[in-house]
Each structure stands twice: as structure tokens, then as C-alpha cells.
Coordinates of C-alpha atoms and ligand atoms in Angstrom, one line a residue:
M16 CA 1.0 -10.7 21.4
L17 CA 3.6 -12.1 19.0
T18 CA 6.7 -14.0 19.8
R19 CA 9.9 -12.2 18.8
E20 CA 10.3 -14.5 15.8
E21 CA 6.8 -13.7 14.7
N22 CA 7.3 -10.0 15.1
D23 CA 10.5 -10.3 13.0
L24 CA 8.7 -12.3 10.4
L25 CA 5.9 -9.7 10.2
T26 CA 8.1 -6.6 10.1
R27 CA 11.2 -7.4 8.0
T28 CA 10.9 -6.8 4.3
G29 CA 14.4 -6.5 3.0
P30 CA 15.6 -8.8 0.2
G31 CA 15.6 -12.4 1.2
T32 CA 13.2 -12.1 4.1
A33 CA 10.0 -14.1 4.1
M34 CA 7.8 -11.1 4.3
G35 CA 9.9 -9.2 1.8
E36 CA 9.5 -12.0 -0.7
L37 CA 5.8 -12.0 -0.2
F38 CA 5.6 -8.2 -0.8
R39 CA 7.6 -8.6 -3.9
H40 CA 4.9 -10.8 -5.4
F41 CA 2.5 -7.9 -5.4
W42 CA 2.6 -4.6 -7.3
Q43 CA 3.4 -1.8 -4.8
P44 CA 2.9 1.9 -5.0
V45 CA 6.4 3.5 -4.8
M46 CA 6.3 7.1 -5.8
L47 CA 4.1 9.9 -7.4
S48 CA 4.2 10.4 -11.1
D49 CA 4.8 14.1 -10.5
E50 CA 8.1 13.3 -8.9
L51 CA 9.3 12.6 -12.4
P52 CA 7.5 15.5 -14.2
G53 CA 8.7 15.1 -17.7
P54 CA 10.9 13.3 -20.2
D55 CA 14.6 13.3 -19.3
C56 CA 14.0 15.1 -16.0
T57 CA 16.2 14.8 -12.9
P58 CA 16.5 11.3 -11.5
V59 CA 15.1 10.6 -8.1
R60 CA 16.5 8.5 -5.3
L61 CA 14.1 5.7 -4.1
R62 CA 14.5 3.3 -1.2
I63 CA 12.0 0.5 -1.2
M64 CA 12.0 -2.5 1.1
S65 CA 15.6 -1.7 2.0
E66 CA 16.8 -1.6 -1.7
D67 CA 18.4 1.6 -2.9
L68 CA 17.2 2.5 -6.3
I69 CA 17.1 5.3 -8.8
A70 CA 14.0 6.3 -10.7
F71 CA 14.1 8.2 -14.0
R72 CA 11.8 9.1 -16.8
D73 CA 13.3 8.6 -20.3
S74 CA 12.9 10.6 -23.5
D75 CA 9.8 8.6 -24.4
G76 CA 8.2 9.3 -20.9
L77 CA 8.7 5.7 -19.7
I78 CA 9.8 5.3 -16.1
G79 CA 12.8 3.1 -15.3
V80 CA 13.7 2.1 -11.7
V81 CA 17.2 0.7 -11.5
D82 CA 19.8 -0.2 -9.0
A83 CA 21.2 2.9 -7.3
Y84 CA 24.8 1.8 -8.2
C85 CA 26.4 1.3 -11.6
P86 CA 27.4 -2.3 -12.4
H87 CA 30.8 -1.2 -13.6
R88 CA 32.5 -0.1 -10.4
N89 CA 29.5 0.9 -8.3
A90 CA 29.4 4.6 -8.8
P91 CA 26.1 6.3 -7.7
L92 CA 23.8 6.5 -10.6
Y93 CA 21.9 9.4 -8.9
F94 CA 24.5 11.7 -10.5
G95 CA 23.8 10.2 -13.9
R96 CA 22.9 12.1 -17.0
N97 CA 19.3 11.4 -18.1
E98 CA 19.7 11.6 -21.9
E99 CA 18.3 10.1 -25.0
R100 CA 16.4 7.1 -23.8
G101 CA 18.7 6.2 -20.9
L102 CA 20.5 7.0 -17.8
R103 CA 24.3 7.4 -18.2
C104 CA 26.7 6.9 -15.4
V105 CA 28.9 10.0 -15.1
Y106 CA 32.0 8.1 -14.0
H107 CA 32.9 6.2 -17.3
G108 CA 29.8 6.8 -19.4
W109 CA 28.0 3.4 -19.3
K110 CA 24.3 3.9 -20.2
F111 CA 21.2 1.9 -19.3
D112 CA 17.6 2.0 -20.6
V113 CA 14.5 1.6 -18.5
H114 CA 14.5 -2.1 -18.9
G115 CA 18.1 -2.3 -17.4
N116 CA 19.8 -3.1 -20.7
C117 CA 23.3 -1.5 -21.2
V118 CA 22.8 0.4 -24.4
D119 CA 26.2 2.1 -24.5
L120 CA 29.6 1.1 -23.0
P121 CA 32.0 3.7 -24.4
N122 CA 35.1 3.5 -22.3
C123 CA 36.8 0.4 -23.7
W124 CA 37.7 -1.4 -26.9
E125 CA 35.2 -4.3 -26.3
G126 CA 32.3 -2.0 -25.4
E127 CA 30.1 -2.6 -28.5
T128 CA 30.0 -6.4 -27.9
F129 CA 30.5 -6.5 -24.2
K130 CA 27.5 -4.2 -23.5
Q131 CA 25.2 -7.1 -24.5
K132 CA 26.4 -9.0 -21.5
V133 CA 25.8 -6.2 -19.1
Q134 CA 22.5 -5.6 -17.3
I135 CA 21.6 -3.4 -14.4
L136 CA 18.8 -4.5 -11.9
A137 CA 15.6 -2.9 -13.2
Y138 CA 12.0 -3.3 -12.0
P139 CA 8.9 -3.0 -14.2
T140 CA 6.7 0.0 -13.5
V141 CA 3.3 1.3 -14.5
E142 CA 1.6 4.6 -13.8
R143 CA -2.0 4.6 -12.7
A144 CA -3.9 7.2 -10.6
G145 CA -0.9 9.5 -10.6
I146 CA 1.1 6.9 -8.8
V147 CA 4.0 4.7 -10.0
W148 CA 3.4 1.0 -9.2
M149 CA 6.3 -1.3 -9.2
Y150 CA 6.8 -5.1 -9.3
M151 CA 10.0 -6.4 -7.6
G152 CA 9.3 -10.1 -7.6
P153 CA 10.5 -13.0 -9.8
K154 CA 10.1 -12.2 -13.5
D155 CA 8.2 -15.4 -14.3
R156 CA 5.6 -14.6 -11.8
Q157 CA 4.8 -11.0 -12.7
P158 CA 1.0 -10.7 -12.1
P159 CA -1.5 -8.5 -14.0
L160 CA -2.1 -5.1 -12.5
P161 CA -4.2 -5.1 -9.3
G162 CA -7.8 -4.2 -9.9
Y163 CA -8.0 -1.4 -7.3
P164 CA -11.2 0.5 -8.1
F165 CA -9.4 3.7 -9.1
M166 CA -6.8 2.1 -11.4
E167 CA -8.7 2.7 -14.7
L168 CA -10.4 6.0 -13.7
P169 CA -9.8 9.3 -15.6
D170 CA -7.3 11.5 -13.9
E171 CA -9.9 14.0 -12.7
N172 CA -11.6 11.3 -10.7
V173 CA -8.6 10.6 -8.5
Y174 CA -6.3 12.4 -6.1
G175 CA -3.4 10.5 -4.5
N176 CA -0.5 11.7 -2.4
K177 CA 2.1 10.2 -0.2
F178 CA 4.2 11.1 2.9
E179 CA 6.8 9.3 4.9
T180 CA 6.3 7.9 8.3
A181 CA 9.2 7.1 10.7
C182 CA 8.0 3.6 11.6
N183 CA 7.6 0.1 10.3
Y184 CA 4.8 -0.4 7.7
F185 CA 2.7 -2.7 9.8
Q186 CA 2.1 -0.5 12.9
S187 CA 1.1 2.3 10.5
L188 CA -1.3 -0.2 8.8
E189 CA -2.7 -1.3 12.2
G190 CA -4.4 2.0 12.5
D191 CA -6.6 1.2 9.6
L192 CA -7.7 -2.1 11.2
D193 CA -8.4 -0.6 14.5
P194 CA -12.1 0.2 14.9
S195 CA -12.0 1.3 18.5
H196 CA -9.5 4.2 18.2
N197 CA -11.7 6.6 16.3
A198 CA -13.9 7.1 19.3
F199 CA -10.9 8.3 21.3
L200 CA -7.9 9.5 19.2
H201 CA -10.0 11.3 16.6
S202 CA -12.8 12.6 18.8
N203 CA -13.7 16.0 19.9
L204 CA -14.6 16.7 23.5
A205 CA -17.9 18.3 22.6
T206 CA -19.2 15.2 20.8
R207 CA -17.6 12.4 22.9
K208 CA -20.0 10.1 24.6
P209 CA -19.2 8.7 28.1
G210 CA -19.0 5.0 29.0
T211 CA -18.1 1.9 27.1
I212 CA -18.1 3.3 23.6
V213 CA -17.3 0.7 21.0
P214 CA -19.7 -2.2 21.9
A215 CA -22.4 0.5 21.9
M216 CA -21.3 1.5 18.4
W217 CA -22.0 -2.0 17.2
N218 CA -25.3 -2.5 18.9
G219 CA -23.6 -4.8 21.4
D220 CA -22.6 -7.5 19.0
P221 CA -18.9 -7.9 18.1
P222 CA -18.1 -8.0 14.4
L223 CA -17.4 -11.3 12.5
F224 CA -14.2 -12.0 10.7
F225 CA -13.4 -14.2 7.8
D226 CA -10.0 -15.0 6.3
T227 CA -10.0 -14.8 2.5
D228 CA -7.6 -15.6 -0.2
Y229 CA -6.9 -11.9 -0.6
G230 CA -6.9 -10.9 3.0
V231 CA -9.4 -10.5 5.8
Q232 CA -13.0 -9.4 5.9
M233 CA -14.6 -7.6 8.9
V234 CA -18.3 -7.9 8.9
T235 CA -20.8 -6.1 11.1
V236 CA -24.5 -7.2 11.4
R237 CA -27.1 -4.8 12.8
P238 CA -30.9 -5.2 13.2
D239 CA -32.8 -3.6 10.4
E240 CA -36.5 -3.6 9.6
P241 CA -38.4 -6.5 11.3
G242 CA -37.0 -9.9 10.2
K243 CA -34.1 -8.3 8.4
V244 CA -30.5 -7.5 9.2
A245 CA -28.1 -4.9 7.7
V246 CA -24.7 -6.4 6.9
S247 CA -21.6 -4.3 6.1
A248 CA -18.2 -5.7 5.3
G249 CA -14.8 -4.0 5.0
H250 CA -11.7 -5.6 3.5
Y251 CA -8.1 -5.7 4.3
T252 CA -6.3 -6.8 1.2
M253 CA -2.8 -8.1 1.1
T254 CA -0.3 -6.7 1.4
T255 CA -1.3 -3.4 2.8
A256 CA -4.4 -2.1 1.2
A257 CA -7.4 -0.9 3.3
S258 CA -10.5 0.8 2.2
V259 CA -11.2 3.3 4.9
R260 CA -13.7 6.1 5.6
G261 CA -15.3 5.3 2.3
G262 CA -18.2 7.6 1.6
T263 CA -20.6 6.7 -1.1
V264 CA -19.3 9.4 -3.4
V265 CA -15.6 10.0 -2.6
R266 CA -14.0 6.8 -1.4
Q267 CA -10.5 6.3 -0.1
M268 CA -7.8 3.6 0.0
N269 CA -4.6 3.6 2.0
F270 CA -1.4 1.8 1.2
R271 CA 1.9 1.5 3.1
T272 CA 5.1 0.6 1.3
P273 CA 8.1 -0.2 3.4
I274 CA 11.1 2.1 2.8
D275 CA 13.1 -0.1 5.1
D276 CA 12.1 -1.8 8.3
A277 CA 11.9 1.4 10.3
N278 CA 10.4 3.8 7.8
S279 CA 7.5 3.6 5.4
L280 CA 5.6 5.4 2.7
F281 CA 1.9 6.2 3.4
F282 CA -0.1 6.5 0.2
R283 CA -3.7 7.8 0.4
I284 CA -5.8 7.7 -2.7
R285 CA -9.2 9.4 -2.9
Y286 CA -11.5 8.7 -5.8
N287 CA -14.9 9.1 -7.3
L288 CA -16.2 6.2 -9.3
T289 CA -18.8 8.2 -11.1
G290 CA -17.3 11.6 -11.9
A291 CA -14.6 14.2 -11.3
L292 CA -13.6 15.2 -7.8
D293 CA -15.0 18.6 -7.1
E294 CA -13.0 21.7 -6.3
R295 CA -14.0 21.6 -2.7
E296 CA -12.8 18.0 -2.3
L297 CA -9.5 18.8 -4.0
W298 CA -8.9 21.9 -2.0
E299 CA -9.6 20.0 1.2
A300 CA -7.2 17.2 0.2
K301 CA -4.4 19.6 -0.8
H302 CA -4.7 22.4 1.8
G303 CA -7.1 21.2 4.5
E304 CA -4.3 19.7 6.6
Y305 CA -6.7 17.0 7.7
L306 CA -6.7 14.2 5.3
Y307 CA -3.0 14.8 4.3
P308 CA -0.4 16.4 6.5
P309 CA 1.4 19.6 5.4
L310 CA 4.9 18.6 4.3
I311 CA 8.3 20.3 4.7
P312 CA 8.9 21.8 1.3
G313 CA 11.0 19.7 -0.9
T314 CA 10.4 16.6 1.2
F315 CA 7.7 14.1 1.9
R316 CA 8.2 14.5 5.7
S317 CA 5.4 16.1 7.6
V318 CA 5.9 19.5 9.3
A319 CA 4.4 17.9 12.5
N320 CA 6.7 15.1 13.3
K321 CA 8.5 13.3 16.1
S322 CA 11.1 16.0 16.5
N323 CA 8.5 18.6 17.5
D324 CA 6.0 16.2 19.3
Y325 CA 3.7 16.5 16.3
L326 CA 2.9 20.1 17.4
I327 CA 0.7 18.9 20.2
D328 CA -1.3 21.8 21.7
R329 CA -2.1 21.1 25.3
V330 CA -4.7 23.8 25.5
Q331 CA -6.5 22.3 22.5
Q332 CA -6.3 19.0 24.2
R333 CA -7.8 20.3 27.4
F334 CA -10.7 22.2 25.8
F335 CA -11.3 21.0 22.3
N336 CA -10.1 17.6 21.0
F337 CA -9.0 14.4 22.6
S338 CA -5.5 14.3 21.3
G339 CA -4.5 18.0 21.1
I340 CA -3.1 17.3 17.7
K341 CA -4.7 19.2 14.8
S342 CA -4.4 17.1 11.7
F343 CA -6.5 13.9 11.7
I344 CA -3.8 12.0 9.9
I345 CA -1.0 13.3 12.2
Q346 CA -3.1 12.1 15.2
D347 CA -2.5 8.6 13.8
V348 CA 1.1 9.2 13.1
A349 CA 1.8 10.5 16.6
V350 CA 0.7 7.3 18.2
T351 CA 2.1 4.8 15.7
D352 CA 5.6 6.2 14.9
D353 CA 6.9 5.1 18.3
Q354 CA 5.4 2.0 19.9
R355 CA 8.5 1.2 21.9
G356 CA 10.4 2.2 18.8
P357 CA 9.8 2.4 15.1
I358 CA 9.3 -1.4 15.1
A359 CA 6.6 -2.1 17.7
D360 CA 7.6 -4.6 20.3
R361 CA 4.6 -7.0 20.0
T362 CA 6.0 -9.3 22.7
R363 CA 4.8 -6.5 25.1
E364 CA 1.2 -5.8 24.3
R365 CA -2.2 -6.8 25.9
L366 CA -4.7 -7.3 23.1
V367 CA -8.4 -7.3 23.7
S368 CA -11.4 -8.5 21.7
V369 CA -11.7 -5.3 19.7
D370 CA -8.1 -5.9 18.3
E371 CA -9.2 -9.0 16.4
Y372 CA -9.0 -7.3 12.9
I373 CA -5.3 -6.6 13.6
I374 CA -4.7 -10.1 14.9
R375 CA -6.3 -11.6 11.9
A376 CA -4.4 -9.4 9.4
R377 CA -1.1 -10.3 11.1
R378 CA -1.8 -14.0 11.0
R379 CA -3.0 -13.7 7.4
L380 CA 0.2 -12.0 6.2
M381 CA 2.4 -14.3 8.2
R382 CA 0.6 -17.4 6.9
A383 CA 1.1 -16.2 3.3
A384 CA 4.8 -15.5 3.9
R385 CA 5.3 -19.0 5.3
E386 CA 3.4 -20.6 2.5
L387 CA 5.6 -18.8 0.0
Q388 CA 8.6 -20.1 1.8
E389 CA 7.2 -23.6 1.5
G390 CA 6.8 -23.1 -2.3
R391 CA 3.2 -22.0 -2.4
P392 CA 3.0 -18.4 -3.7
P393 CA 0.0 -16.2 -3.1
V394 CA -2.9 -16.6 -5.6
A395 CA -4.4 -13.2 -5.0
P396 CA -2.1 -11.2 -7.3
F397 CA -3.4 -13.4 -10.2
H398 CA -7.0 -12.5 -9.3
P399 CA -6.7 -8.7 -9.7
E400 CA -10.4 -8.2 -9.2
S401 CA -10.2 -9.6 -5.7
L402 CA -7.8 -6.8 -4.7
G403 CA -10.2 -4.1 -5.6
L404 CA -13.3 -5.1 -3.6
L405 CA -15.3 -2.2 -2.3
P406 CA -16.8 -2.2 1.1
L407 CA -20.2 -4.0 1.0
R408 CA -23.5 -3.0 2.4
F409 CA -26.7 -5.0 2.0
T410 CA -29.8 -6.3 3.9
M411 CA -30.9 -9.9 4.2
D412 CA -33.3 -12.1 6.1
A413 CA -32.3 -12.4 9.7
S414 CA -32.6 -16.2 9.5
G415 CA -30.3 -16.4 6.4
D416 CA -26.7 -17.7 6.3
I417 CA -24.5 -14.6 6.4
E418 CA -21.4 -16.4 5.1
T419 CA -23.2 -17.6 2.0
A420 CA -24.8 -14.2 1.4
L421 CA -21.4 -12.5 1.7
R422 CA -19.8 -15.0 -0.6
E423 CA -22.4 -14.2 -3.2
Q424 CA -22.0 -10.5 -2.8
V425 CA -18.2 -10.8 -3.2
E426 CA -18.5 -13.0 -6.2
E427 CA -20.9 -10.6 -7.9
Q428 CA -18.7 -7.6 -7.2
M429 CA -15.6 -9.5 -8.6
E430 CA -17.6 -10.5 -11.7
Q431 CA -18.6 -6.8 -12.3
A432 CA -14.9 -5.8 -11.8
R433 CA -13.8 -8.4 -14.3
Q434 CA -16.3 -7.1 -16.9
R435 CA -15.2 -3.5 -16.3
R436 CA -11.6 -4.2 -16.7
P437 CA -10.1 -3.3 -20.1
S438 CA -8.1 -6.1 -21.6
S439 CA -5.1 -3.7 -21.6
A440 CA -5.1 -3.7 -17.8
T441 CA -3.9 -7.3 -17.7
D442 CA -0.6 -6.3 -19.3
A443 CA 1.9 -4.2 -17.5
A444 CA 3.7 -1.7 -19.8
A445 CA 6.9 -3.5 -19.0
P446 CA 7.9 -7.2 -19.8
A447 CA 7.0 -10.7 -19.0
R448 CA 3.6 -12.3 -18.8
P449 CA 3.2 -14.7 -15.8
V450 CA 4.3 -18.2 -16.7
G451 CA 5.5 -21.0 -14.4
D452 CA 2.6 -22.8 -12.9
R453 CA 0.2 -20.4 -14.5
D454 CA -2.2 -23.2 -15.4
R455 CA -2.7 -24.1 -11.8
L456 CA -3.3 -20.5 -11.0
A457 CA -5.8 -20.1 -13.8
E458 CA -7.7 -23.1 -12.4
A459 CA -7.4 -21.9 -8.8
K460 CA -10.8 -20.9 -7.6
L461 CA -10.6 -17.7 -5.6
I462 CA -13.4 -18.0 -3.2
G463 CA -14.3 -14.9 -1.3
I464 CA -14.4 -16.6 2.0
A465 CA -11.8 -19.4 2.5
G466 CA -13.0 -20.1 6.1
A467 CA -13.2 -18.3 9.3
Ligands
LIG77 S1 31.2 3.2 -12.5 FE1 29.7 3.7 -13.8 S2 30.6 3.7 -15.7 FE2 32.2 3.2 -14.4
LIG78 FE1 -6.9 6.8 12.7

């Protein structure tokens, strides 16, 4: 349960809010590259963290994301002409490049000199994995690109798509941090086991949790061969990244980006570290209606949505699956879109032990937001390899110290990631290297486990 103040802190991400400022210190996925298919194509409206923006691809193929309204007299730039390296307002012809510079101001005598004093709000963007990533924070703290495992893979190894959900980002994210719901929401009647399901799944022992500088780790320990235990760890990574349902070949990461406080974008990225995604995987992703929901043509809204009760089929529910809802992903959406509204009322909930991952993630984010308010910005964005940790699986002596073993495994994985990372990945296409108290950050030791 959260107090009303805590719930507000957790869920509000507009400009000037504590959580919104924290989010703005991290690169966020905001749209698909395909939404801007070629140079000088039609601009696209974008609303991210309650800011109205326009995205366009210029003649050189670079993506600009600028304020939705012209700085002259606030005309909507959506109607702008995308021409010769800039977006031109159709009201009086002012033109802006992808960096927000006014490059033409043709409607007055002083235009040639005055244009140098005019800027439009513009955010740096980078394209990776078919997705446009955007940084909306202070210019002097722009971090390197996050080291998500798919960021430097060839196109054929990655498939990502997005859809809109009609709820706050965090309640959508909670589904990824909720180990007990799979055995119910996503189960089929034929394979469901009776009784107390989740403790049995974990061999009776609850998982362990560790707060880290980048997020939270959930660790399960199971008996293995005599004298050994098998340890597996998953990561929640600030601000909204979760590795879920990762197979050993095709892995998956989910992200949520707030559109505003009551709507969010759900990005799901599937990738193969060692080779191209095969045809069957791609077909399943695009047409299987299981991993990604079918969308209303021309939109990113799912066909099954709140207005039609997510197409729940009560016959299916009676005889086949637990929820009666066909698509796996829509099963999640149906129970998270409305938890006493699009912003869940967390003053009215009764959490139990198995909700600890969610509790930890909430606290971790709120702590980071408060620290930023007190002048201590997050260090994780400047340790990009920490944001791309893969789920861990290893065996160790049953008598060994799990925390130490985990720390070593995490360090080793981060070192491998640092070595894999091309030097170009540290520079975003657009401006500004991180400065400010960069020395302190360079020295800051990112330890996998900062304490339970
Ligand atoms: S309002 Fe855009 S140029 Fe005048
Ligand atoms: Fe789920």
C-alpha cells in the first residue's frame, strides 16, 4: 500500500514532477523508426510524459523531435512542411532544423539576424533496434546510450513493436514484476494445477531481493546436485526495463514510456544475440496475436480494448483458459488498464509476500526520484552496461555466499558488455557530452548489489 502522496510521486511524470525529472535523465523509447519511413516524410504527433511534440525525419534522414507549437505565435507545427533539412511552419514560414535551430525566418525585415536568437525546444534522438530513443533531460547531463543487449545488434536479429495502453506506466510495468500471476491469468484449464501454486513453483522458498544502483534483482535459489544450488536472477532496470520470458535463444525486453499520467506506450523488443530471428519467430511476432496484440489499422491501439471488454469470450473462459481472453498480452492489458481507474489507487490494496518485487521496484524508483530532488542524480545512466544485464543462471556451492557470487557474476557480465560496446555507442548522434560533475560519476563505483 502507498500513501496518496507516494502514489502521486510514483505515477506523475509531467514536466517538473519528481518522477518526470528522473525519467528525463534516462534515454526512453518513444516511437518506431518505421513511423518516419523516409527523408522529408510526413511529420508525426508525439506525446511523451505529457509534452506535446512533433517528430520529423529531415532530408538527411536525421530525426528531429521538437515542440508541437511554433515559437512565433504558437501555430501547430504538425501542419508544417517537411522540406530541405527542416520543418517549416505553414503560418508564416519559420523553419527549424532537427537540433531546434531556426534556419529561416522569412516573414520580416530582421529575419536574417533575428533567426539566430530563435530556438525551438528539441530533444536528441538516436535510432537503435528499429526504435527511436530520446533524451529529454538537462543538456549537461546527457548520458551515453544505454547498453541494452540488443542495441548494437544487426537489424535482422531484432524485432520491436509498440502499442498504447490506456493506463499509467507503472501499473502496466507491475505485470512484469509479478511472478504469481502467470499461474492464473495466463494459464489454460487443462494444465492448471490445484492448490497453492506459487510457493510450490519455487520449491517452497521465497525469492531473495537486492536493491542495486540500476534497479532491483530478484533471485531464486533451488537445490541442484548434492551440495550445490542453482541460482537464477532477473533484473528490473530503471526506469521501466524488464527482461521477461527470456529464452536462451530469443530473449525479450519490455519498456513502458508514459504518454501522460493515464496512458503509456508498451514497447516489446525480441532479439537473438547470436543470429537472425527466424521466419517462424517473425511470423509469430507479427501475426500470432499472442506476443503483440492486433492493432486497429492506422493506430497503435489494440483491437481488443476497454470499449469491447478486451473481446472476452465466456465460453472460452469456462472450458479452455483461465481468463477467456485470447491474446497473452491482452490478458495483461485487461487487468491493468483499470485498477480503480487508469492510475491505480494504491491506498486501497492488500499486498502479500509474493508482491515484494513490485514493492521493491516502487521504492527503488521513488528513492531515486527523491534523491534527484535533493541534488543527487541517478548514476545508472552513466554506466550503460548496468542497464543491459541479462538474466543470470549459475550453480554454486550450497554453503557459499549468494550475495558475493551474484556480485561477481554481475561484474563479469558488465565487463563483457563494456568490451563488446563499440566506442561509437558512447556518443549519441545528437549533441552534448555529459559534463557537470562527470568526474564524480566517472569515479562512482557501480556495484551490482548496493545492499538488500
Ligand atoms: S506561428 Fe509559426 S511562423 Fe508564425
Ligand atoms: Fe502477464
